[in-house]
JSON list of C-alpha atoms in Angstrom, two decimals:
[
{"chain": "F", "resi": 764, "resn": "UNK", "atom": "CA", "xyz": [0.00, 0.00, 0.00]},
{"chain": "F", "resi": 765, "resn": "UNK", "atom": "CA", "xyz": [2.93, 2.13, -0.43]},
{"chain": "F", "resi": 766, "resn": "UNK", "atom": "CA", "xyz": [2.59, 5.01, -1.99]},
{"chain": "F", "resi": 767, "resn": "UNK", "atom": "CA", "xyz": [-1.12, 4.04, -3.07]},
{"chain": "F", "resi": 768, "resn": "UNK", "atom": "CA", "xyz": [-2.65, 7.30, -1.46]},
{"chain": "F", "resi": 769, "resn": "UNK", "atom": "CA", "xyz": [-0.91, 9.23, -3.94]},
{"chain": "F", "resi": 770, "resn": "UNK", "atom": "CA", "xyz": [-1.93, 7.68, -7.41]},
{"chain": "F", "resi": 771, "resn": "UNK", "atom": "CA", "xyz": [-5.45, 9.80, -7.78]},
{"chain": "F", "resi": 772, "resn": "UNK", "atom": "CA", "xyz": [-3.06, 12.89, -7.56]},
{"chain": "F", "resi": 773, "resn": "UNK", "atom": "CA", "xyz": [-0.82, 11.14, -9.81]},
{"chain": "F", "resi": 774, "resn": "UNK", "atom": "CA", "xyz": [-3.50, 10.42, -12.37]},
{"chain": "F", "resi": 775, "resn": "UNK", "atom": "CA", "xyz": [-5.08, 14.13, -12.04]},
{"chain": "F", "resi": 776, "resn": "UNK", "atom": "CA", "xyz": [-1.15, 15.16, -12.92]},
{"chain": "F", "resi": 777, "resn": "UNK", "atom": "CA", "xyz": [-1.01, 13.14, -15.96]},
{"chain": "F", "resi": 778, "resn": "UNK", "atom": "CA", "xyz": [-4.20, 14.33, -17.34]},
{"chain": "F", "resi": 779, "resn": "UNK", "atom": "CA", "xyz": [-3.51, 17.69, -17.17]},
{"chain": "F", "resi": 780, "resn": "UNK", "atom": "CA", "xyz": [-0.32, 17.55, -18.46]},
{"chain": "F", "resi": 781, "resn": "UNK", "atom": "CA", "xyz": [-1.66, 15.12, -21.59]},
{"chain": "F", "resi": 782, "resn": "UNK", "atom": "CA", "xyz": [-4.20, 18.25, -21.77]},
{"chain": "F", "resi": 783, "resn": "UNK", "atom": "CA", "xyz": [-1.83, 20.73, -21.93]},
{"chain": "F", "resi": 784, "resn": "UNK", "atom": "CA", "xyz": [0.13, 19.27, -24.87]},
{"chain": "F", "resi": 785, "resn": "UNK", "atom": "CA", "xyz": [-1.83, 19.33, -28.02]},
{"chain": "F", "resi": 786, "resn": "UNK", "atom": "CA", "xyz": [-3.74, 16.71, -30.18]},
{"chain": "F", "resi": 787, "resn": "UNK", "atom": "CA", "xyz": [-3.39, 17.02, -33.99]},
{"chain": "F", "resi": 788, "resn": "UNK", "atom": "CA", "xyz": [-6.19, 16.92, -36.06]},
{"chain": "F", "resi": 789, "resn": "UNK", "atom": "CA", "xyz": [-5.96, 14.52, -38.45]},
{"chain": "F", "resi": 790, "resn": "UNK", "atom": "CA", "xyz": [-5.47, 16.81, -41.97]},
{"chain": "F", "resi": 791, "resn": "UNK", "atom": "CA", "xyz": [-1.93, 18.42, -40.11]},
{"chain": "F", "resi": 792, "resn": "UNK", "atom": "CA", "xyz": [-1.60, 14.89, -39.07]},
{"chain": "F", "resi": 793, "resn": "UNK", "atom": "CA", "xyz": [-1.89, 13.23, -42.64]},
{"chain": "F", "resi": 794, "resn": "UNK", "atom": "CA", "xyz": [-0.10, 16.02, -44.26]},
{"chain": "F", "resi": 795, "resn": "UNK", "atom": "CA", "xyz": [2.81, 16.15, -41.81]},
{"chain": "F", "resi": 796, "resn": "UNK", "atom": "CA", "xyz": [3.02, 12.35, -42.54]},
{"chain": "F", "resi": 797, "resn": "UNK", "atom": "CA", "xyz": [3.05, 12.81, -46.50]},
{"chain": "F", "resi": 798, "resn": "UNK", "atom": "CA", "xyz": [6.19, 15.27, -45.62]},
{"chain": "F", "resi": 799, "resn": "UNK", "atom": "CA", "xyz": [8.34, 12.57, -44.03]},
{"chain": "F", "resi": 800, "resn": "UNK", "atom": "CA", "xyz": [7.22, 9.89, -46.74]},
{"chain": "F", "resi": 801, "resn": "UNK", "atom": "CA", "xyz": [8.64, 12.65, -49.45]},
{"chain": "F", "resi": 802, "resn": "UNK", "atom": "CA", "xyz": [11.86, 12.00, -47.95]},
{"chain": "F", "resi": 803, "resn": "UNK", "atom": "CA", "xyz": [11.53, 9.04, -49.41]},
{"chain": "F", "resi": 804, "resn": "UNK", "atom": "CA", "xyz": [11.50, 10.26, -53.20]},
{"chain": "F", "resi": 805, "resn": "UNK", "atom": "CA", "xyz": [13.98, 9.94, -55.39]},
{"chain": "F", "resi": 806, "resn": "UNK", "atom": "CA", "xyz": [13.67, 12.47, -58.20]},
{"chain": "F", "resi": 807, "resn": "UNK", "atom": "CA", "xyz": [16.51, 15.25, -58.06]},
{"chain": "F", "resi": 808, "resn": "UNK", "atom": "CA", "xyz": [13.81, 17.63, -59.40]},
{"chain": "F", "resi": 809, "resn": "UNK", "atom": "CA", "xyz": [11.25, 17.58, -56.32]},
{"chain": "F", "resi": 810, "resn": "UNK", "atom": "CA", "xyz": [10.41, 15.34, -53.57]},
{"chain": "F", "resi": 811, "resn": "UNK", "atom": "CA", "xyz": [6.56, 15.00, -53.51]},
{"chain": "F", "resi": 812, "resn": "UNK", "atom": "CA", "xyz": [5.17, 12.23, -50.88]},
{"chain": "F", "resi": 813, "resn": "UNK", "atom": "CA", "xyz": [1.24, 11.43, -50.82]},
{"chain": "F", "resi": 814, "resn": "UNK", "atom": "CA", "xyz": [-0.59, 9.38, -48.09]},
{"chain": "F", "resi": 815, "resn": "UNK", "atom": "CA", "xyz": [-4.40, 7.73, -48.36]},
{"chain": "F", "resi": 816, "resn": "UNK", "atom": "CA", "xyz": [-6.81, 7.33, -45.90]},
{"chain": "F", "resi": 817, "resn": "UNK", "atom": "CA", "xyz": [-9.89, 5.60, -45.81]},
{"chain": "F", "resi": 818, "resn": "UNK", "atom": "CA", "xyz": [-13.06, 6.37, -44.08]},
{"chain": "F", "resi": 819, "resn": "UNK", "atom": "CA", "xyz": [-12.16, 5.62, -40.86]},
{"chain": "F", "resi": 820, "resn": "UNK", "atom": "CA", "xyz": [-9.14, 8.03, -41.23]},
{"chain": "F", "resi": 821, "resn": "UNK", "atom": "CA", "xyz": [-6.49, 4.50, -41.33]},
{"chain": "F", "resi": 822, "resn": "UNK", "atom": "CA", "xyz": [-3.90, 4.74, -43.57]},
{"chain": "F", "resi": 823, "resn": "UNK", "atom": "CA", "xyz": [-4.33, 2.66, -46.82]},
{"chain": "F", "resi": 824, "resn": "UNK", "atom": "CA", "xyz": [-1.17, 3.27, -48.73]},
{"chain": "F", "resi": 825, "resn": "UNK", "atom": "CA", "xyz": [1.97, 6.13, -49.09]},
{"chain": "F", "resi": 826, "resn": "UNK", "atom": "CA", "xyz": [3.33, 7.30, -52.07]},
{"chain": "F", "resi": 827, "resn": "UNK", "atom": "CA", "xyz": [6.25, 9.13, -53.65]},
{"chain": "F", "resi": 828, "resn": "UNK", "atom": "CA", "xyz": [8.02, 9.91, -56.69]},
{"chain": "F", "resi": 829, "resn": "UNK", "atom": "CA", "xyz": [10.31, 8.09, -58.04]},
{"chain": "F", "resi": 830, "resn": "UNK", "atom": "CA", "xyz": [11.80, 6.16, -61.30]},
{"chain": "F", "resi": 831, "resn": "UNK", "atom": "CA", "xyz": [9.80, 2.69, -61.59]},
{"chain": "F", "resi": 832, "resn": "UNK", "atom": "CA", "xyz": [10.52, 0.00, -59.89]},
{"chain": "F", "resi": 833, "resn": "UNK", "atom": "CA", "xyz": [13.86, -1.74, -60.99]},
{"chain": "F", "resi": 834, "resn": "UNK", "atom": "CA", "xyz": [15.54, 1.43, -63.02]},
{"chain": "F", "resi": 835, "resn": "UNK", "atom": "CA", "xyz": [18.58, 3.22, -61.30]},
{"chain": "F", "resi": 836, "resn": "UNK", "atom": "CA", "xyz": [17.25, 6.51, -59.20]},
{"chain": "F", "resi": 837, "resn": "UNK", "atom": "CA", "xyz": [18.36, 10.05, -60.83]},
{"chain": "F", "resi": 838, "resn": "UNK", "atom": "CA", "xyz": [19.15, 10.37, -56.73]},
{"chain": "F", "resi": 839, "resn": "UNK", "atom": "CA", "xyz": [21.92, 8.06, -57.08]},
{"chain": "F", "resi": 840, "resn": "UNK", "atom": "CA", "xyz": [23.44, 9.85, -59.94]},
{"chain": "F", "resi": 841, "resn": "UNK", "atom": "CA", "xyz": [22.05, 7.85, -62.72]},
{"chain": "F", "resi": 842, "resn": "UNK", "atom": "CA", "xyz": [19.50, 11.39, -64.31]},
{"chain": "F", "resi": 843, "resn": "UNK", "atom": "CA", "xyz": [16.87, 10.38, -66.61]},
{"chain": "F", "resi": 844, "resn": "UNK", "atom": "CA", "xyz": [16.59, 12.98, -69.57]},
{"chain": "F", "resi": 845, "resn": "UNK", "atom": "CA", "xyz": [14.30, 15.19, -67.48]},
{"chain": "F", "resi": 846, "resn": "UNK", "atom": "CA", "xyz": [16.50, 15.56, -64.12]},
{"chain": "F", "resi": 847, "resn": "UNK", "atom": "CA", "xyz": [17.95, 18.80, -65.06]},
{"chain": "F", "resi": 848, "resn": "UNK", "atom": "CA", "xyz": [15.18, 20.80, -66.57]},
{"chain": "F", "resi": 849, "resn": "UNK", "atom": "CA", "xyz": [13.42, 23.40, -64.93]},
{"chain": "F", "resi": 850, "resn": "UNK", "atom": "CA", "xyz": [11.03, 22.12, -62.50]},
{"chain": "F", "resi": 851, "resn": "UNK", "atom": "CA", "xyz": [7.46, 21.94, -63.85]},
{"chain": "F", "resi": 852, "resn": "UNK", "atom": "CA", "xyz": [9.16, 21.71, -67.84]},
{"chain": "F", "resi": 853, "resn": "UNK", "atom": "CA", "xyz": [9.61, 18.58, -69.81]},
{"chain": "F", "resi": 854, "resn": "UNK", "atom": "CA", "xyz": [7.53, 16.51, -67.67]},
{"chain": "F", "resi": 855, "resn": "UNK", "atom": "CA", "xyz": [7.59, 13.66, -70.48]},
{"chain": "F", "resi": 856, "resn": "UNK", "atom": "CA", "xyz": [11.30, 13.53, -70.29]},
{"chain": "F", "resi": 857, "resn": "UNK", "atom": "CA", "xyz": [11.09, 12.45, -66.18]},
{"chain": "F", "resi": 858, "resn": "UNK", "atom": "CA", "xyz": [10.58, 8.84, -65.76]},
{"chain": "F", "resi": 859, "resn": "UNK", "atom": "CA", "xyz": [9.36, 9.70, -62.24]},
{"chain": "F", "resi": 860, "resn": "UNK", "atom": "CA", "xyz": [6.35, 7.93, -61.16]},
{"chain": "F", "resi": 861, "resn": "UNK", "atom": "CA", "xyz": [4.28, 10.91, -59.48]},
{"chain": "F", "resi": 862, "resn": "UNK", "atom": "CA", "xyz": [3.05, 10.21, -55.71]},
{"chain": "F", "resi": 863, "resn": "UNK", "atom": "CA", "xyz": [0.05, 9.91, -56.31]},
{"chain": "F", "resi": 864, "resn": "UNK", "atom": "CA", "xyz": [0.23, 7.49, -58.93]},
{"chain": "F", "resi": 865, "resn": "UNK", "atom": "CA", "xyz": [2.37, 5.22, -56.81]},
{"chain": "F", "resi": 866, "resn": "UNK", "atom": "CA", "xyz": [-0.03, 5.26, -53.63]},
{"chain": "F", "resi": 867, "resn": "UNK", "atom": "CA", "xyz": [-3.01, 4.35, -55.51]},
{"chain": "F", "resi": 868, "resn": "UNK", "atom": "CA", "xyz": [-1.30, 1.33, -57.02]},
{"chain": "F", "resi": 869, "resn": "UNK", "atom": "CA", "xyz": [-0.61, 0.46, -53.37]},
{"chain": "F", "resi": 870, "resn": "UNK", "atom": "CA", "xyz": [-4.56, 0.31, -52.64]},
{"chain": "F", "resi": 871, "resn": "UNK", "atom": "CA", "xyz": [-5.87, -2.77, -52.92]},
{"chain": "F", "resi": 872, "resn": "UNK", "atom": "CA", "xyz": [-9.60, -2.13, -52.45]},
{"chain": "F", "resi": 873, "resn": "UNK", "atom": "CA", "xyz": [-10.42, 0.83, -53.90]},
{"chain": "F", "resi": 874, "resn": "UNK", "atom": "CA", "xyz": [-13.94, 1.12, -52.59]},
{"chain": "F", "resi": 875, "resn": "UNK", "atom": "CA", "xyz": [-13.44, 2.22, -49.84]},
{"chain": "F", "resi": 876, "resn": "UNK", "atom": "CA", "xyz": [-10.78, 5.37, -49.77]},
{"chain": "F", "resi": 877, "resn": "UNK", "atom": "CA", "xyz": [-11.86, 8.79, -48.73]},
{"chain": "F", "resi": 878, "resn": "UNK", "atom": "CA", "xyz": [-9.18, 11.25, -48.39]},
{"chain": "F", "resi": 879, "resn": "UNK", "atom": "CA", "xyz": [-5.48, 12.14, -50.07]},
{"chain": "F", "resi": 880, "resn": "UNK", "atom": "CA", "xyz": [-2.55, 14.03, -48.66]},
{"chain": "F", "resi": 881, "resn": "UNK", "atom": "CA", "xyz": [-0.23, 15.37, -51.02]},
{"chain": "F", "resi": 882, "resn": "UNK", "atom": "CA", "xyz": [2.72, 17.60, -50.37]},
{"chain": "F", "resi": 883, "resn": "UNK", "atom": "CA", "xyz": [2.03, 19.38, -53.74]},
{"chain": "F", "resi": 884, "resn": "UNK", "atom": "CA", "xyz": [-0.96, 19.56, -55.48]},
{"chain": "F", "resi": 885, "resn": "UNK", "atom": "CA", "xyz": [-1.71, 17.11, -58.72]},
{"chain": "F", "resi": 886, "resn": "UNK", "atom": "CA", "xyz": [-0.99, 17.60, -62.56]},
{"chain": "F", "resi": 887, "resn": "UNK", "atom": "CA", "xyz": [-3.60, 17.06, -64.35]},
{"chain": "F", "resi": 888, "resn": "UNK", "atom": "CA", "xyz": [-2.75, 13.61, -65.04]},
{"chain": "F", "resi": 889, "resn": "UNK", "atom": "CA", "xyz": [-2.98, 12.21, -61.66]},
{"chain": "F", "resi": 890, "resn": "UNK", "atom": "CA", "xyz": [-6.04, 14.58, -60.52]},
{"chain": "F", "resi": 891, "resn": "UNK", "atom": "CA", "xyz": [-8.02, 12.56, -63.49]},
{"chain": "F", "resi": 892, "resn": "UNK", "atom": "CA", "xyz": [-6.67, 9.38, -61.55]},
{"chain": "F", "resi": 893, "resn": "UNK", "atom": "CA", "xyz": [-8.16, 10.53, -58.25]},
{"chain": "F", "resi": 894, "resn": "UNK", "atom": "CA", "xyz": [-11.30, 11.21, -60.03]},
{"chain": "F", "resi": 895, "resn": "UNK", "atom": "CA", "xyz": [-11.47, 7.73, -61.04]},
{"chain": "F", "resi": 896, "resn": "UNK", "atom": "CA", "xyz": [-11.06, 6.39, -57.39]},
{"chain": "F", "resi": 897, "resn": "UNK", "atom": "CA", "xyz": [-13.39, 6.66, -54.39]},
{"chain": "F", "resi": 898, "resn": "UNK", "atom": "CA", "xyz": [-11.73, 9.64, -52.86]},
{"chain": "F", "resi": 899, "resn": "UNK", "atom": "CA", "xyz": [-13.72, 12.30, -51.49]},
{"chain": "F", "resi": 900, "resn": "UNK", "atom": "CA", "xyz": [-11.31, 14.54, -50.13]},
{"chain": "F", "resi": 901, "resn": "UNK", "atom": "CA", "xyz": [-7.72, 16.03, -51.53]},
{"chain": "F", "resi": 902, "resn": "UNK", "atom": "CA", "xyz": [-5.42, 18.05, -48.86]},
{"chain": "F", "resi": 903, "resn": "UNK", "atom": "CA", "xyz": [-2.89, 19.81, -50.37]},
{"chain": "F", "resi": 904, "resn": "UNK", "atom": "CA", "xyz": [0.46, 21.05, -49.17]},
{"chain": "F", "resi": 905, "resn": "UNK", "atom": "CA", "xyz": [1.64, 23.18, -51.73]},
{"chain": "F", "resi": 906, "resn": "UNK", "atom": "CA", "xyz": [0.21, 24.45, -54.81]},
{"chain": "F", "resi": 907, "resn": "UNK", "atom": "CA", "xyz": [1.98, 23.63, -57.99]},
{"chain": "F", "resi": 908, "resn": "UNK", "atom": "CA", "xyz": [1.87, 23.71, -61.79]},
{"chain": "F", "resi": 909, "resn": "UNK", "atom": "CA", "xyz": [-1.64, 24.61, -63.36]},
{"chain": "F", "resi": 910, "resn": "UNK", "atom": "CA", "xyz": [-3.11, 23.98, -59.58]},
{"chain": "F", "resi": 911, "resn": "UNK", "atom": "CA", "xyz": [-6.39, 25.61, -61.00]},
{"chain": "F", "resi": 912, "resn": "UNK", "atom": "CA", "xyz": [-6.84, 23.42, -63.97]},
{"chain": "F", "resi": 913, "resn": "UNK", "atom": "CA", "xyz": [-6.47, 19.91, -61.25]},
{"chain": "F", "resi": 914, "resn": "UNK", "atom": "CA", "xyz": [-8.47, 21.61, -58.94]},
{"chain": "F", "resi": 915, "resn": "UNK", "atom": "CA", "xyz": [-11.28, 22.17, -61.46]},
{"chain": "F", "resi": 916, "resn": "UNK", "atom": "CA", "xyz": [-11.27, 18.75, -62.80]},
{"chain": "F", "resi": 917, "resn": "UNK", "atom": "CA", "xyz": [-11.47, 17.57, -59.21]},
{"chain": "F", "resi": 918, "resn": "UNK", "atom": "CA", "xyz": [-14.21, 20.11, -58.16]},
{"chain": "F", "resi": 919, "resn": "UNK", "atom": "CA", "xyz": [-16.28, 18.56, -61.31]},
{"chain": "F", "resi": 920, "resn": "UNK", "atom": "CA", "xyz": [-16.28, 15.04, -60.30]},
{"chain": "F", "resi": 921, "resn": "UNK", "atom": "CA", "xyz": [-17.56, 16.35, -57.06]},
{"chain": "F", "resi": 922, "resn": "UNK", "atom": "CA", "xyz": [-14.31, 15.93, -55.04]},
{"chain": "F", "resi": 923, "resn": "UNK", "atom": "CA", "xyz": [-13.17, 18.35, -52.31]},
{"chain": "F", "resi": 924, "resn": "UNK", "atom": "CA", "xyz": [-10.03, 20.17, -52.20]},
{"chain": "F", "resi": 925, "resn": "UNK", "atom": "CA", "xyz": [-8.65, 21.16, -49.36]},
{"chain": "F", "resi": 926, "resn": "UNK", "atom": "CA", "xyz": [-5.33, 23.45, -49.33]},
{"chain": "F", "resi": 927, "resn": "UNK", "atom": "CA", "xyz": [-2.84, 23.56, -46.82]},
{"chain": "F", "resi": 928, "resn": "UNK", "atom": "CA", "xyz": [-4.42, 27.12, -45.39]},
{"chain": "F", "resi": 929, "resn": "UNK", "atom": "CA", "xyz": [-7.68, 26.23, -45.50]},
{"chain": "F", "resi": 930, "resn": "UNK", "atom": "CA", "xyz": [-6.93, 23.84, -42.54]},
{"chain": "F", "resi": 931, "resn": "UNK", "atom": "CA", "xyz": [-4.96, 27.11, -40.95]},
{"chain": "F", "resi": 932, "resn": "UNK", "atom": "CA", "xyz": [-1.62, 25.29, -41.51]},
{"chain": "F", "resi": 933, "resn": "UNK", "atom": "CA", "xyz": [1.46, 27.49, -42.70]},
{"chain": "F", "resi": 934, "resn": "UNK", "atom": "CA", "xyz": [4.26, 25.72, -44.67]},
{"chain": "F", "resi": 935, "resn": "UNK", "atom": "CA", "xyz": [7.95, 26.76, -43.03]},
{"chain": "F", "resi": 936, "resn": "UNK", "atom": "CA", "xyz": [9.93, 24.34, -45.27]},
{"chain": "F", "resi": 937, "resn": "UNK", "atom": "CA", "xyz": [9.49, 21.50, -46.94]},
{"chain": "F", "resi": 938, "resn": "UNK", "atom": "CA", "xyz": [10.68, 19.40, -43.50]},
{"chain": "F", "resi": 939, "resn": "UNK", "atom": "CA", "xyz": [8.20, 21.61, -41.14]},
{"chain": "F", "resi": 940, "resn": "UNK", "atom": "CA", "xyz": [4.64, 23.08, -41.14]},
{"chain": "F", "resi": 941, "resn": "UNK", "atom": "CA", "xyz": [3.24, 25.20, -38.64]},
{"chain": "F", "resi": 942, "resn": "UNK", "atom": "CA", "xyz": [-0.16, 24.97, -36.69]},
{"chain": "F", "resi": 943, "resn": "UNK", "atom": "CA", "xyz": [-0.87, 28.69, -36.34]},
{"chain": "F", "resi": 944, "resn": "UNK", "atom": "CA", "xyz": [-1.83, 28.23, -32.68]},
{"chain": "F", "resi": 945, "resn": "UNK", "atom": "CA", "xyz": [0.52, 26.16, -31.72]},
{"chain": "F", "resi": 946, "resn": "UNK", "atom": "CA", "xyz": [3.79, 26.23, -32.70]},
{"chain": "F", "resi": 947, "resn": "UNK", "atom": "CA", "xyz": [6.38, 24.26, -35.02]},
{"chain": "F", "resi": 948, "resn": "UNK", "atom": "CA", "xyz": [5.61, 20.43, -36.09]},
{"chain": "F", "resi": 949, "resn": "UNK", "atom": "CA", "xyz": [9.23, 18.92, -36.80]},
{"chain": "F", "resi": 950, "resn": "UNK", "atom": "CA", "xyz": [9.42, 16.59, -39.64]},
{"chain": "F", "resi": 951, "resn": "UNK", "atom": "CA", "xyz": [12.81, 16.54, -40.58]},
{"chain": "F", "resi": 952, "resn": "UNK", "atom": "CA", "xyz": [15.67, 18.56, -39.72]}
]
Protein backbone atom coordinates (compact mmCIF):
# COMPACT_ATOMS: atom_id res chain seq x y z
CA UNK A 1 0.00 0.00 0.00
CA UNK A 2 2.93 2.13 -0.43
CA UNK A 3 2.59 5.01 -1.99
CA UNK A 4 -1.12 4.04 -3.07
CA UNK A 5 -2.65 7.30 -1.46
CA UNK A 6 -0.91 9.23 -3.94
CA UNK A 7 -1.93 7.68 -7.41
CA UNK A 8 -5.45 9.80 -7.78
CA UNK A 9 -3.06 12.89 -7.56
CA UNK A 10 -0.82 11.14 -9.81
CA UNK A 11 -3.50 10.42 -12.37
CA UNK A 12 -5.08 14.13 -12.04
CA UNK A 13 -1.15 15.16 -12.92
CA UNK A 14 -1.01 13.14 -15.96
CA UNK A 15 -4.20 14.33 -17.34
CA UNK A 16 -3.51 17.69 -17.17
CA UNK A 17 -0.32 17.55 -18.46
CA UNK A 18 -1.66 15.12 -21.59
CA UNK A 19 -4.20 18.25 -21.77
CA UNK A 20 -1.83 20.73 -21.93
CA UNK A 21 0.13 19.27 -24.87
CA UNK A 22 -1.83 19.33 -28.02
CA UNK A 23 -3.74 16.71 -30.18
CA UNK A 24 -3.39 17.02 -33.99
CA UNK A 25 -6.19 16.92 -36.06
CA UNK A 26 -5.96 14.52 -38.45
CA UNK A 27 -5.47 16.81 -41.97
CA UNK A 28 -1.93 18.42 -40.11
CA UNK A 29 -1.60 14.89 -39.07
CA UNK A 30 -1.89 13.23 -42.64
CA UNK A 31 -0.10 16.02 -44.26
CA UNK A 32 2.81 16.15 -41.81
CA UNK A 33 3.02 12.35 -42.54
CA UNK A 34 3.05 12.81 -46.50
CA UNK A 35 6.19 15.27 -45.62
CA UNK A 36 8.34 12.57 -44.03
CA UNK A 37 7.22 9.89 -46.74
CA UNK A 38 8.64 12.65 -49.45
CA UNK A 39 11.86 12.00 -47.95
CA UNK A 40 11.53 9.04 -49.41
CA UNK A 41 11.50 10.26 -53.20
CA UNK A 42 13.98 9.94 -55.39
CA UNK A 43 13.67 12.47 -58.20
CA UNK A 44 16.51 15.25 -58.06
CA UNK A 45 13.81 17.63 -59.40
CA UNK A 46 11.25 17.58 -56.32
CA UNK A 47 10.41 15.34 -53.57
CA UNK A 48 6.56 15.00 -53.51
CA UNK A 49 5.17 12.23 -50.88
CA UNK A 50 1.24 11.43 -50.82
CA UNK A 51 -0.59 9.38 -48.09
CA UNK A 52 -4.40 7.73 -48.36
CA UNK A 53 -6.81 7.33 -45.90
CA UNK A 54 -9.89 5.60 -45.81
CA UNK A 55 -13.06 6.37 -44.08
CA UNK A 56 -12.16 5.62 -40.86
CA UNK A 57 -9.14 8.03 -41.23
CA UNK A 58 -6.49 4.50 -41.33
CA UNK A 59 -3.90 4.74 -43.57
CA UNK A 60 -4.33 2.66 -46.82
CA UNK A 61 -1.17 3.27 -48.73
CA UNK A 62 1.97 6.13 -49.09
CA UNK A 63 3.33 7.30 -52.07
CA UNK A 64 6.25 9.13 -53.65
CA UNK A 65 8.02 9.91 -56.69
CA UNK A 66 10.31 8.09 -58.04
CA UNK A 67 11.80 6.16 -61.30
CA UNK A 68 9.80 2.69 -61.59
CA UNK A 69 10.52 0.00 -59.89
CA UNK A 70 13.86 -1.74 -60.99
CA UNK A 71 15.54 1.43 -63.02
CA UNK A 72 18.58 3.22 -61.30
CA UNK A 73 17.25 6.51 -59.20
CA UNK A 74 18.36 10.05 -60.83
CA UNK A 75 19.15 10.37 -56.73
CA UNK A 76 21.92 8.06 -57.08
CA UNK A 77 23.44 9.85 -59.94
CA UNK A 78 22.05 7.85 -62.72
CA UNK A 79 19.50 11.39 -64.31
CA UNK A 80 16.87 10.38 -66.61
CA UNK A 81 16.59 12.98 -69.57
CA UNK A 82 14.30 15.19 -67.48
CA UNK A 83 16.50 15.56 -64.12
CA UNK A 84 17.95 18.80 -65.06
CA UNK A 85 15.18 20.80 -66.57
CA UNK A 86 13.42 23.40 -64.93
CA UNK A 87 11.03 22.12 -62.50
CA UNK A 88 7.46 21.94 -63.85
CA UNK A 89 9.16 21.71 -67.84
CA UNK A 90 9.61 18.58 -69.81
CA UNK A 91 7.53 16.51 -67.67
CA UNK A 92 7.59 13.66 -70.48
CA UNK A 93 11.30 13.53 -70.29
CA UNK A 94 11.09 12.45 -66.18
CA UNK A 95 10.58 8.84 -65.76
CA UNK A 96 9.36 9.70 -62.24
CA UNK A 97 6.35 7.93 -61.16
CA UNK A 98 4.28 10.91 -59.48
CA UNK A 99 3.05 10.21 -55.71
CA UNK A 100 0.05 9.91 -56.31
CA UNK A 101 0.23 7.49 -58.93
CA UNK A 102 2.37 5.22 -56.81
CA UNK A 103 -0.03 5.26 -53.63
CA UNK A 104 -3.01 4.35 -55.51
CA UNK A 105 -1.30 1.33 -57.02
CA UNK A 106 -0.61 0.46 -53.37
CA UNK A 107 -4.56 0.31 -52.64
CA UNK A 108 -5.87 -2.77 -52.92
CA UNK A 109 -9.60 -2.13 -52.45
CA UNK A 110 -10.42 0.83 -53.90
CA UNK A 111 -13.94 1.12 -52.59
CA UNK A 112 -13.44 2.22 -49.84
CA UNK A 113 -10.78 5.37 -49.77
CA UNK A 114 -11.86 8.79 -48.73
CA UNK A 115 -9.18 11.25 -48.39
CA UNK A 116 -5.48 12.14 -50.07
CA UNK A 117 -2.55 14.03 -48.66
CA UNK A 118 -0.23 15.37 -51.02
CA UNK A 119 2.72 17.60 -50.37
CA UNK A 120 2.03 19.38 -53.74
CA UNK A 121 -0.96 19.56 -55.48
CA UNK A 122 -1.71 17.11 -58.72
CA UNK A 123 -0.99 17.60 -62.56
CA UNK A 124 -3.60 17.06 -64.35
CA UNK A 125 -2.75 13.61 -65.04
CA UNK A 126 -2.98 12.21 -61.66
CA UNK A 127 -6.04 14.58 -60.52
CA UNK A 128 -8.02 12.56 -63.49
CA UNK A 129 -6.67 9.38 -61.55
CA UNK A 130 -8.16 10.53 -58.25
CA UNK A 131 -11.30 11.21 -60.03
CA UNK A 132 -11.47 7.73 -61.04
CA UNK A 133 -11.06 6.39 -57.39
CA UNK A 134 -13.39 6.66 -54.39
CA UNK A 135 -11.73 9.64 -52.86
CA UNK A 136 -13.72 12.30 -51.49
CA UNK A 137 -11.31 14.54 -50.13
CA UNK A 138 -7.72 16.03 -51.53
CA UNK A 139 -5.42 18.05 -48.86
CA UNK A 140 -2.89 19.81 -50.37
CA UNK A 141 0.46 21.05 -49.17
CA UNK A 142 1.64 23.18 -51.73
CA UNK A 143 0.21 24.45 -54.81
CA UNK A 144 1.98 23.63 -57.99
CA UNK A 145 1.87 23.71 -61.79
CA UNK A 146 -1.64 24.61 -63.36
CA UNK A 147 -3.11 23.98 -59.58
CA UNK A 148 -6.39 25.61 -61.00
CA UNK A 149 -6.84 23.42 -63.97
CA UNK A 150 -6.47 19.91 -61.25
CA UNK A 151 -8.47 21.61 -58.94
CA UNK A 152 -11.28 22.17 -61.46
CA UNK A 153 -11.27 18.75 -62.80
CA UNK A 154 -11.47 17.57 -59.21
CA UNK A 155 -14.21 20.11 -58.16
CA UNK A 156 -16.28 18.56 -61.31
CA UNK A 157 -16.28 15.04 -60.30
CA UNK A 158 -17.56 16.35 -57.06
CA UNK A 159 -14.31 15.93 -55.04
CA UNK A 160 -13.17 18.35 -52.31
CA UNK A 161 -10.03 20.17 -52.20
CA UNK A 162 -8.65 21.16 -49.36
CA UNK A 163 -5.33 23.45 -49.33
CA UNK A 164 -2.84 23.56 -46.82
CA UNK A 165 -4.42 27.12 -45.39
CA UNK A 166 -7.68 26.23 -45.50
CA UNK A 167 -6.93 23.84 -42.54
CA UNK A 168 -4.96 27.11 -40.95
CA UNK A 169 -1.62 25.29 -41.51
CA UNK A 170 1.46 27.49 -42.70
CA UNK A 171 4.26 25.72 -44.67
CA UNK A 172 7.95 26.76 -43.03
CA UNK A 173 9.93 24.34 -45.27
CA UNK A 174 9.49 21.50 -46.94
CA UNK A 175 10.68 19.40 -43.50
CA UNK A 176 8.20 21.61 -41.14
CA UNK A 177 4.64 23.08 -41.14
CA UNK A 178 3.24 25.20 -38.64
CA UNK A 179 -0.16 24.97 -36.69
CA UNK A 180 -0.87 28.69 -36.34
CA UNK A 181 -1.83 28.23 -32.68
CA UNK A 182 0.52 26.16 -31.72
CA UNK A 183 3.79 26.23 -32.70
CA UNK A 184 6.38 24.26 -35.02
CA UNK A 185 5.61 20.43 -36.09
CA UNK A 186 9.23 18.92 -36.80
CA UNK A 187 9.42 16.59 -39.64
CA UNK A 188 12.81 16.54 -40.58
CA UNK A 189 15.67 18.56 -39.72
Amino acid sequence: MNGSSSWPLQLEKRILERKARIRQDRDVYFLAMAYLVAQRGTCVRRMVGSVITDKRNHVRATGYNGVPAGRPHCSDGHFCPGAHMESGKGLDLCYATHAEMNALLQVTDNNDLYSIYLTVSPCVSCAKLICNSSIQRVVVGEQYGDFESSKNILVAAKKTVVTIRDIGVELKAPHQITKWEEGPIKIHD
